[in-house]
Amino acid sequence: MSKIKYLFILLFLSIIIKSFGQISLEGKIDGYDNSQIFLASYYGDFKAIIDSTKTDQKGNFNILLPNKTPIGLYKIAFGQGKHLDIFIGKENIKFSTKYFDPSLRIHFIDSPLNTALYRYINALRDANFKTQFLKPILEYYPQNNRFYNETKMEYYGIYNNLNMEIDRILEEYPKTWISTYIRSDRPTAINRKQDYSEQKKQLKLHFLDSIQFNQPSLLNSSLFSNKIISYLAIFQSNENDPHKIKMDFIPAIKDLLERASSNPQVYAFVYSYLIKGFEDNNLDLLVQYIAENFNSPTNLNPEVYKKTEILKNLSMGNTAPSIITKDITGNPFDLNKIKAKYTLLIFWEPNCSSCERYLPEIRKEIFDLYSKKEIQIIGLAISDSKEEVEENIKRFNYPWKNIVLAKAWESKIVEEYAVSGTPKFFLLDRKKRIISQPQSMKEILIYLNE
């Protein structure tokens, strides 16, 4: 066999062996012996367990991962709420720590990129711990005061020191996943010497500037979800009016989705995350705003895609989904056969405190004062108990036509009207087009008094 052929075979075999190789994650947690360890992957703030093992009598453990394991942050979970974020790339990882405050006490024997990550994590943690006590002073204390100015300079100094440490890390580890992560996660570059109110204005303008939305590998961490929550918090106010809340958040939503559009995967994540977050918090107007004003991603989760398409169908001016069923007395009901100028659909459920507050008010302010030619009210009770609905109708005196959606939250009508909380109102015109999804009695009366 010639020398060249021999070298070629060796090279080929080394490639094959490497492709089937493994990454070793080896750790020692003092004070946590003979106990369970879980390793979870991130996708935004969603975590999935991918492996588990037990420590030995000295707290040692070892997990072997395939070479093709996606690059990103992973969570090691153990004990009572203890966890560590670990960067997994292509290098083996070896570390030791203590069960008490593992993040602060971690030491990497092998893995310079994780050493860099924890230099950043602990520097940021230290800065956040110190500044949390200074922020209330800068926000509420009289500004023409020596104490205020000293506090402002201390606050500035803490962030200045943090930024110098971050710059050192980025200089030492350029063009790595860790540097991409840190650049995107680091505190926003604003003038910390400015008054706190001015800093907040600058945060609204520049909070997203350093986030690299064009890097889908960052989805293998909680970075995007954490940043979205923090960014939206800047726009949060003490408003209770749903329309004012919507107007407060619209600039943030537009900025997030416009920047995320630089990458299809990231756009799909941000879009879905906003939809789900606003839906979970009963901010229906914001969910509707996103569905109506931004394109649904082609790679959107099927469940979210279905939801957004339903919401688009519920836009103002569209015909309301048909409702053909029987009312609570067993008589046929067809929404399209109502001849009134307006129809008010009320989705409610028994034992809903908000329903018990609003529905009697609707009876007094609308049902008792306006004729059936002017407005018809239809109550749609989301409940699998007809008896419970009848009891509530009798107790609170809901005199309008009532329908029991016996499949409750699994009802097709609930799905078609995208009801996620009660009470939920739809005001329709004579042709059953959606005029409004009123958030208050005042909104309904505006149309009736036109």
PDB file of N, CA, C and O in Angstrom, residues 245-304:
ATOM      1  N   ILE A 245     -54.082  50.649  26.593  1.00  0.00           N
ATOM      2  CA  ILE A 245     -53.026  49.641  26.720  1.00  0.00           C
ATOM      3  C   ILE A 245     -52.526  49.245  25.335  1.00  0.00           C
ATOM      4  O   ILE A 245     -51.324  49.131  25.093  1.00  0.00           O
ATOM      5  N   LYS A 246     -53.466  49.057  24.413  1.00  0.00           N
ATOM      6  CA  LYS A 246     -53.108  48.707  23.036  1.00  0.00           C
ATOM      7  C   LYS A 246     -52.217  49.781  22.422  1.00  0.00           C
ATOM      8  O   LYS A 246     -51.167  49.471  21.827  1.00  0.00           O
ATOM      9  N   MET A 247     -52.598  51.041  22.574  1.00  0.00           N
ATOM     10  CA  MET A 247     -51.824  52.132  21.982  1.00  0.00           C
ATOM     11  C   MET A 247     -50.435  52.226  22.615  1.00  0.00           C
ATOM     12  O   MET A 247     -49.465  52.590  21.940  1.00  0.00           O
ATOM     13  N   ASP A 248     -50.329  51.899  23.909  1.00  0.00           N
ATOM     14  CA  ASP A 248     -49.023  51.916  24.584  1.00  0.00           C
ATOM     15  C   ASP A 248     -48.075  50.888  23.978  1.00  0.00           C
ATOM     16  O   ASP A 248     -46.879  51.147  23.812  1.00  0.00           O
ATOM     17  N   PHE A 249     -48.606  49.708  23.652  1.00  0.00           N
ATOM     18  CA  PHE A 249     -47.755  48.599  23.221  1.00  0.00           C
ATOM     19  C   PHE A 249     -47.503  48.540  21.709  1.00  0.00           C
ATOM     20  O   PHE A 249     -46.562  47.875  21.270  1.00  0.00           O
ATOM     21  N   ILE A 250     -48.321  49.197  20.919  1.00  0.00           N
ATOM     22  CA  ILE A 250     -48.178  49.106  19.460  1.00  0.00           C
ATOM     23  C   ILE A 250     -46.767  49.467  18.971  1.00  0.00           C
ATOM     24  O   ILE A 250     -46.195  48.740  18.140  1.00  0.00           O
ATOM     25  N   PRO A 251     -46.149  50.564  19.432  1.00  0.00           N
ATOM     26  CA  PRO A 251     -44.791  50.868  18.947  1.00  0.00           C
ATOM     27  C   PRO A 251     -43.798  49.743  19.229  1.00  0.00           C
ATOM     28  O   PRO A 251     -42.938  49.446  18.395  1.00  0.00           O
ATOM     29  N   ALA A 252     -43.924  49.108  20.393  1.00  0.00           N
ATOM     30  CA  ALA A 252     -43.005  48.011  20.742  1.00  0.00           C
ATOM     31  C   ALA A 252     -43.235  46.803  19.847  1.00  0.00           C
ATOM     32  O   ALA A 252     -42.281  46.163  19.378  1.00  0.00           O
ATOM     33  N   ILE A 253     -44.500  46.475  19.600  1.00  0.00           N
ATOM     34  CA  ILE A 253     -44.836  45.324  18.744  1.00  0.00           C
ATOM     35  C   ILE A 253     -44.294  45.541  17.328  1.00  0.00           C
ATOM     36  O   ILE A 253     -43.689  44.649  16.729  1.00  0.00           O
ATOM     37  N   LYS A 254     -44.514  46.734  16.786  1.00  0.00           N
ATOM     38  CA  LYS A 254     -44.041  47.043  15.428  1.00  0.00           C
ATOM     39  C   LYS A 254     -42.523  46.928  15.342  1.00  0.00           C
ATOM     40  O   LYS A 254     -41.992  46.340  14.395  1.00  0.00           O
ATOM     41  N   ASP A 255     -41.829  47.478  16.320  1.00  0.00           N
ATOM     42  CA  ASP A 255     -40.363  47.447  16.317  1.00  0.00           C
ATOM     43  C   ASP A 255     -39.854  46.008  16.401  1.00  0.00           C
ATOM     44  O   ASP A 255     -38.952  45.603  15.657  1.00  0.00           O
ATOM     45  N   LEU A 256     -40.447  45.215  17.298  1.00  0.00           N
ATOM     46  CA  LEU A 256     -40.016  43.827  17.464  1.00  0.00           C
ATOM     47  C   LEU A 256     -40.193  43.024  16.175  1.00  0.00           C
ATOM     48  O   LEU A 256     -39.265  42.332  15.721  1.00  0.00           O
ATOM     49  N   LEU A 257     -41.378  43.110  15.579  1.00  0.00           N
ATOM     50  CA  LEU A 257     -41.661  42.291  14.408  1.00  0.00           C
ATOM     51  C   LEU A 257     -40.922  42.777  13.160  1.00  0.00           C
ATOM     52  O   LEU A 257     -40.517  41.966  12.316  1.00  0.00           O
ATOM     53  N   GLU A 258     -40.708  44.074  13.045  1.00  0.00           N
ATOM     54  CA  GLU A 258     -39.940  44.595  11.904  1.00  0.00           C
ATOM     55  C   GLU A 258     -38.484  44.138  11.966  1.00  0.00           C
ATOM     56  O   GLU A 258     -37.895  43.740  10.970  1.00  0.00           O
ATOM     57  N   ARG A 259     -37.915  44.168  13.177  1.00  0.00           N
ATOM     58  CA  ARG A 259     -36.518  43.732  13.317  1.00  0.00           C
ATOM     59  C   ARG A 259     -36.404  42.216  13.148  1.00  0.00           C
ATOM     60  O   ARG A 259     -35.454  41.713  12.545  1.00  0.00           O
ATOM     61  N   ALA A 260     -37.374  41.489  13.684  1.00  0.00           N
ATOM     62  CA  ALA A 260     -37.339  40.025  13.601  1.00  0.00           C
ATOM     63  C   ALA A 260     -37.515  39.524  12.175  1.00  0.00           C
ATOM     64  O   ALA A 260     -37.119  38.396  11.857  1.00  0.00           O
ATOM     65  N   SER A 261     -38.064  40.340  11.293  1.00  0.00           N
ATOM     66  CA  SER A 261     -38.322  39.913   9.909  1.00  0.00           C
ATOM     67  C   SER A 261     -37.029  39.644   9.135  1.00  0.00           C
ATOM     68  O   SER A 261     -37.070  39.127   8.021  1.00  0.00           O
ATOM     69  N   SER A 262     -35.873  39.948   9.727  1.00  0.00           N
ATOM     70  CA  SER A 262     -34.595  39.687   9.055  1.00  0.00           C
ATOM     71  C   SER A 262     -34.280  38.199   8.966  1.00  0.00           C
ATOM     72  O   SER A 262     -33.395  37.792   8.211  1.00  0.00           O
ATOM     73  N   ASN A 263     -35.005  37.375   9.745  1.00  0.00           N
ATOM     74  CA  ASN A 263     -34.801  35.924   9.676  1.00  0.00           C
ATOM     75  C   ASN A 263     -36.138  35.210   9.867  1.00  0.00           C
ATOM     76  O   ASN A 263     -36.841  35.488  10.845  1.00  0.00           O
ATOM     77  N   PRO A 264     -36.509  34.302   8.967  1.00  0.00           N
ATOM     78  CA  PRO A 264     -37.826  33.647   9.048  1.00  0.00           C
ATOM     79  C   PRO A 264     -38.067  32.887  10.351  1.00  0.00           C
ATOM     80  O   PRO A 264     -39.163  32.935  10.902  1.00  0.00           O
ATOM     81  N   GLN A 265     -37.030  32.180  10.840  1.00  0.00           N
ATOM     82  CA  GLN A 265     -37.189  31.417  12.083  1.00  0.00           C
ATOM     83  C   GLN A 265     -37.419  32.337  13.275  1.00  0.00           C
ATOM     84  O   GLN A 265     -38.274  32.081  14.123  1.00  0.00           O
ATOM     85  N   VAL A 266     -36.636  33.395  13.335  1.00  0.00           N
ATOM     86  CA  VAL A 266     -36.752  34.337  14.450  1.00  0.00           C
ATOM     87  C   VAL A 266     -38.092  35.066  14.384  1.00  0.00           C
ATOM     88  O   VAL A 266     -38.757  35.257  15.402  1.00  0.00           O
ATOM     89  N   TYR A 267     -38.498  35.443  13.161  1.00  0.00           N
ATOM     90  CA  TYR A 267     -39.786  36.123  12.998  1.00  0.00           C
ATOM     91  C   TYR A 267     -40.934  35.231  13.473  1.00  0.00           C
ATOM     92  O   TYR A 267     -41.839  35.683  14.179  1.00  0.00           O
ATOM     93  N   ALA A 268     -40.885  33.952  13.108  1.00  0.00           N
ATOM     94  CA  ALA A 268     -41.937  33.013  13.520  1.00  0.00           C
ATOM     95  C   ALA A 268     -41.985  32.889  15.036  1.00  0.00           C
ATOM     96  O   ALA A 268     -43.063  32.852  15.635  1.00  0.00           O
ATOM     97  N   PHE A 269     -40.795  32.858  15.666  1.00  0.00           N
ATOM     98  CA  PHE A 269     -40.760  32.749  17.126  1.00  0.00           C
ATOM     99  C   PHE A 269     -41.335  33.997  17.785  1.00  0.00           C
ATOM    100  O   PHE A 269     -42.172  33.915  18.691  1.00  0.00           O
ATOM    101  N   VAL A 270     -40.870  35.178  17.362  1.00  0.00           N
ATOM    102  CA  VAL A 270     -41.322  36.440  17.980  1.00  0.00           C
ATOM    103  C   VAL A 270     -42.826  36.615  17.777  1.00  0.00           C
ATOM    104  O   VAL A 270     -43.556  36.978  18.707  1.00  0.00           O
ATOM    105  N   TYR A 271     -43.295  36.341  16.570  1.00  0.00           N
ATOM    106  CA  TYR A 271     -44.723  36.448  16.241  1.00  0.00           C
ATOM    107  C   TYR A 271     -45.548  35.544  17.168  1.00  0.00           C
ATOM    108  O   TYR A 271     -46.512  35.978  17.798  1.00  0.00           O
ATOM    109  N   SER A 272     -45.148  34.279  17.266  1.00  0.00           N
ATOM    110  CA  SER A 272     -45.880  33.307  18.098  1.00  0.00           C
ATOM    111  C   SER A 272     -45.810  33.681  19.570  1.00  0.00           C
ATOM    112  O   SER A 272     -46.803  33.570  20.302  1.00  0.00           O
ATOM    113  N   TYR A 273     -44.652  34.144  19.997  1.00  0.00           N
ATOM    114  CA  TYR A 273     -44.448  34.475  21.413  1.00  0.00           C
ATOM    115  C   TYR A 273     -45.341  35.644  21.823  1.00  0.00           C
ATOM    116  O   TYR A 273     -45.936  35.643  22.905  1.00  0.00           O
ATOM    117  N   LEU A 274     -45.437  36.641  20.952  1.00  0.00           N
ATOM    118  CA  LEU A 274     -46.292  37.795  21.241  1.00  0.00           C
ATOM    119  C   LEU A 274     -47.762  37.387  21.263  1.00  0.00           C
ATOM    120  O   LEU A 274     -48.513  37.765  22.177  1.00  0.00           O
ATOM    121  N   ILE A 275     -48.189  36.609  20.270  1.00  0.00           N
ATOM    122  CA  ILE A 275     -49.584  36.159  20.199  1.00  0.00           C
ATOM    123  C   ILE A 275     -49.950  35.405  21.474  1.00  0.00           C
ATOM    124  O   ILE A 275     -50.970  35.690  22.115  1.00  0.00           O
ATOM    125  N   LYS A 276     -49.128  34.436  21.842  1.00  0.00           N
ATOM    126  CA  LYS A 276     -49.431  33.600  23.000  1.00  0.00           C
ATOM    127  C   LYS A 276     -49.391  34.406  24.290  1.00  0.00           C
ATOM    128  O   LYS A 276     -50.241  34.253  25.172  1.00  0.00           O
ATOM    129  N   GLY A 277     -48.383  35.278  24.415  1.00  0.00           N
ATOM    130  CA  GLY A 277     -48.256  36.073  25.637  1.00  0.00           C
ATOM    131  C   GLY A 277     -49.430  37.002  25.860  1.00  0.00           C
ATOM    132  O   GLY A 277     -49.981  37.079  26.963  1.00  0.00           O
ATOM    133  N   PHE A 278     -49.841  37.708  24.803  1.00  0.00           N
ATOM    134  CA  PHE A 278     -50.983  38.615  24.931  1.00  0.00           C
ATOM    135  C   PHE A 278     -52.280  37.834  25.151  1.00  0.00           C
ATOM    136  O   PHE A 278     -53.142  38.260  25.913  1.00  0.00           O
ATOM    137  N   GLU A 279     -52.396  36.691  24.501  1.00  0.00           N
ATOM    138  CA  GLU A 279     -53.598  35.867  24.684  1.00  0.00           C
ATOM    139  C   GLU A 279     -53.691  35.364  26.125  1.00  0.00           C
ATOM    140  O   GLU A 279     -54.761  35.400  26.738  1.00  0.00           O
ATOM    141  N   ASP A 280     -52.572  34.909  26.676  1.00  0.00           N
ATOM    142  CA  ASP A 280     -52.553  34.399  28.060  1.00  0.00           C
ATOM    143  C   ASP A 280     -52.907  35.486  29.067  1.00  0.00           C
ATOM    144  O   ASP A 280     -53.387  35.186  30.163  1.00  0.00           O
ATOM    145  N   ASN A 281     -52.647  36.739  28.693  1.00  0.00           N
ATOM    146  CA  ASN A 281     -52.943  37.855  29.596  1.00  0.00           C
ATOM    147  C   ASN A 281     -54.242  38.577  29.232  1.00  0.00           C
ATOM    148  O   ASN A 281     -54.486  39.693  29.696  1.00  0.00           O
ATOM    149  N   ASN A 282     -55.062  37.907  28.391  1.00  0.00           N
ATOM    150  CA  ASN A 282     -56.377  38.434  27.989  1.00  0.00           C
ATOM    151  C   ASN A 282     -56.304  39.810  27.325  1.00  0.00           C
ATOM    152  O   ASN A 282     -57.218  40.625  27.465  1.00  0.00           O
ATOM    153  N   LEU A 283     -55.208  40.056  26.611  1.00  0.00           N
ATOM    154  CA  LEU A 283     -55.062  41.318  25.874  1.00  0.00           C
ATOM    155  C   LEU A 283     -55.478  41.076  24.426  1.00  0.00           C
ATOM    156  O   LEU A 283     -54.680  41.110  23.479  1.00  0.00           O
ATOM    157  N   ASP A 284     -56.782  40.826  24.256  1.00  0.00           N
ATOM    158  CA  ASP A 284     -57.318  40.416  22.953  1.00  0.00           C
ATOM    159  C   ASP A 284     -57.104  41.458  21.868  1.00  0.00           C
ATOM    160  O   ASP A 284     -56.904  41.116  20.700  1.00  0.00           O
ATOM    161  N   LEU A 285     -57.157  42.730  22.228  1.00  0.00           N
ATOM    162  CA  LEU A 285     -56.986  43.782  21.219  1.00  0.00           C
ATOM    163  C   LEU A 285     -55.592  43.733  20.603  1.00  0.00           C
ATOM    164  O   LEU A 285     -55.414  44.030  19.413  1.00  0.00           O
ATOM    165  N   LEU A 286     -54.600  43.361  21.396  1.00  0.00           N
ATOM    166  CA  LEU A 286     -53.237  43.279  20.881  1.00  0.00           C
ATOM    167  C   LEU A 286     -53.056  42.041  20.004  1.00  0.00           C
ATOM    168  O   LEU A 286     -52.359  42.084  18.982  1.00  0.00           O
ATOM    169  N   VAL A 287     -53.679  40.943  20.395  1.00  0.00           N
ATOM    170  CA  VAL A 287     -53.642  39.736  19.566  1.00  0.00           C
ATOM    171  C   VAL A 287     -54.275  40.032  18.213  1.00  0.00           C
ATOM    172  O   VAL A 287     -53.742  39.681  17.156  1.00  0.00           O
ATOM    173  N   GLN A 288     -55.424  40.699  18.251  1.00  0.00           N
ATOM    174  CA  GLN A 288     -56.137  41.064  17.023  1.00  0.00           C
ATOM    175  C   GLN A 288     -55.289  42.004  16.172  1.00  0.00           C
ATOM    176  O   GLN A 288     -55.217  41.862  14.946  1.00  0.00           O
ATOM    177  N   TYR A 289     -54.625  42.957  16.798  1.00  0.00           N
ATOM    178  CA  TYR A 289     -53.784  43.918  16.079  1.00  0.00           C
ATOM    179  C   TYR A 289     -52.673  43.200  15.316  1.00  0.00           C
ATOM    180  O   TYR A 289     -52.406  43.501  14.139  1.00  0.00           O
ATOM    181  N   ILE A 290     -52.012  42.243  15.958  1.00  0.00           N
ATOM    182  CA  ILE A 290     -50.925  41.505  15.296  1.00  0.00           C
ATOM    183  C   ILE A 290     -51.463  40.698  14.124  1.00  0.00           C
ATOM    184  O   ILE A 290     -50.898  40.706  13.029  1.00  0.00           O
ATOM    185  N   ALA A 291     -52.575  39.995  14.353  1.00  0.00           N
ATOM    186  CA  ALA A 291     -53.150  39.154  13.295  1.00  0.00           C
ATOM    187  C   ALA A 291     -53.562  39.977  12.083  1.00  0.00           C
ATOM    188  O   ALA A 291     -53.407  39.537  10.933  1.00  0.00           O
ATOM    189  N   GLU A 292     -54.054  41.174  12.309  1.00  0.00           N
ATOM    190  CA  GLU A 292     -54.563  42.011  11.216  1.00  0.00           C
ATOM    191  C   GLU A 292     -53.468  42.776  10.476  1.00  0.00           C
ATOM    192  O   GLU A 292     -53.610  43.084   9.298  1.00  0.00           O
ATOM    193  N   ASN A 293     -52.357  43.068  11.162  1.00  0.00           N
ATOM    194  CA  ASN A 293     -51.379  43.993  10.593  1.00  0.00           C
ATOM    195  C   ASN A 293     -50.049  43.379  10.187  1.00  0.00           C
ATOM    196  O   ASN A 293     -49.223  44.057   9.574  1.00  0.00           O
ATOM    197  N   PHE A 294     -49.829  42.106  10.543  1.00  0.00           N
ATOM    198  CA  PHE A 294     -48.548  41.484  10.205  1.00  0.00           C
ATOM    199  C   PHE A 294     -48.796  40.133   9.539  1.00  0.00           C
ATOM    200  O   PHE A 294     -49.701  39.397   9.914  1.00  0.00           O
ATOM    201  N   ASN A 295     -47.964  39.827   8.554  1.00  0.00           N
ATOM    202  CA  ASN A 295     -48.097  38.567   7.830  1.00  0.00           C
ATOM    203  C   ASN A 295     -47.797  37.380   8.737  1.00  0.00           C
ATOM    204  O   ASN A 295     -46.812  37.400   9.485  1.00  0.00           O
ATOM    205  N   SER A 296     -48.624  36.348   8.635  1.00  0.00           N
ATOM    206  CA  SER A 296     -48.357  35.124   9.389  1.00  0.00           C
ATOM    207  C   SER A 296     -47.126  34.449   8.791  1.00  0.00           C
ATOM    208  O   SER A 296     -47.040  34.285   7.577  1.00  0.00           O
ATOM    209  N   PRO A 297     -46.161  34.045   9.610  1.00  0.00           N
ATOM    210  CA  PRO A 297     -44.974  33.364   9.081  1.00  0.00           C
ATOM    211  C   PRO A 297     -45.345  32.062   8.385  1.00  0.00           C
ATOM    212  O   PRO A 297     -46.275  31.367   8.812  1.00  0.00           O
ATOM    213  N   THR A 298     -44.612  31.713   7.337  1.00  0.00           N
ATOM    214  CA  THR A 298     -44.896  30.470   6.610  1.00  0.00           C
ATOM    215  C   THR A 298     -44.572  29.242   7.445  1.00  0.00           C
ATOM    216  O   THR A 298     -45.172  28.188   7.262  1.00  0.00           O
ATOM    217  N   ASN A 299     -43.622  29.369   8.368  1.00  0.00           N
ATOM    218  CA  ASN A 299     -43.227  28.239   9.209  1.00  0.00           C
ATOM    219  C   ASN A 299     -43.818  28.335  10.613  1.00  0.00           C
ATOM    220  O   ASN A 299     -43.249  27.871  11.590  1.00  0.00           O
ATOM    221  N   LEU A 300     -44.977  28.968  10.701  1.00  0.00           N
ATOM    222  CA  LEU A 300     -45.626  29.168  11.994  1.00  0.00           C
ATOM    223  C   LEU A 300     -46.164  27.852  12.544  1.00  0.00           C
ATOM    224  O   LEU A 300     -46.603  26.986  11.787  1.00  0.00           O
ATOM    225  N   ASN A 301     -46.112  27.732  13.864  1.00  0.00           N
ATOM    226  CA  ASN A 301     -46.738  26.590  14.530  1.00  0.00           C
ATOM    227  C   ASN A 301     -48.188  26.474  14.060  1.00  0.00           C
ATOM    228  O   ASN A 301     -48.908  27.464  14.043  1.00  0.00           O
ATOM    229  N   PRO A 302     -48.645  25.261  13.648  1.00  0.00           N
ATOM    230  CA  PRO A 302     -50.004  25.107  13.084  1.00  0.00           C
ATOM    231  C   PRO A 302     -51.108  25.645  13.990  1.00  0.00           C
ATOM    232  O   PRO A 302     -52.079  26.238  13.502  1.00  0.00           O
ATOM    233  N   GLU A 303     -50.945  25.455  15.280  1.00  0.00           N
ATOM    234  CA  GLU A 303     -51.969  25.925  16.220  1.00  0.00           C
ATOM    235  C   GLU A 303     -52.058  27.448  16.226  1.00  0.00           C
ATOM    236  O   GLU A 303     -53.151  28.028  16.224  1.00  0.00           O
ATOM    237  N   VAL A 304     -50.888  28.101  16.238  1.00  0.00           N
ATOM    238  CA  VAL A 304     -50.864  29.570  16.225  1.00  0.00           C
ATOM    239  C   VAL A 304     -51.356  30.092  14.882  1.00  0.00           C
ATOM    240  O   VAL A 304     -52.080  31.092  14.821  1.00  0.00           O
TER     241      VAL A 304
END
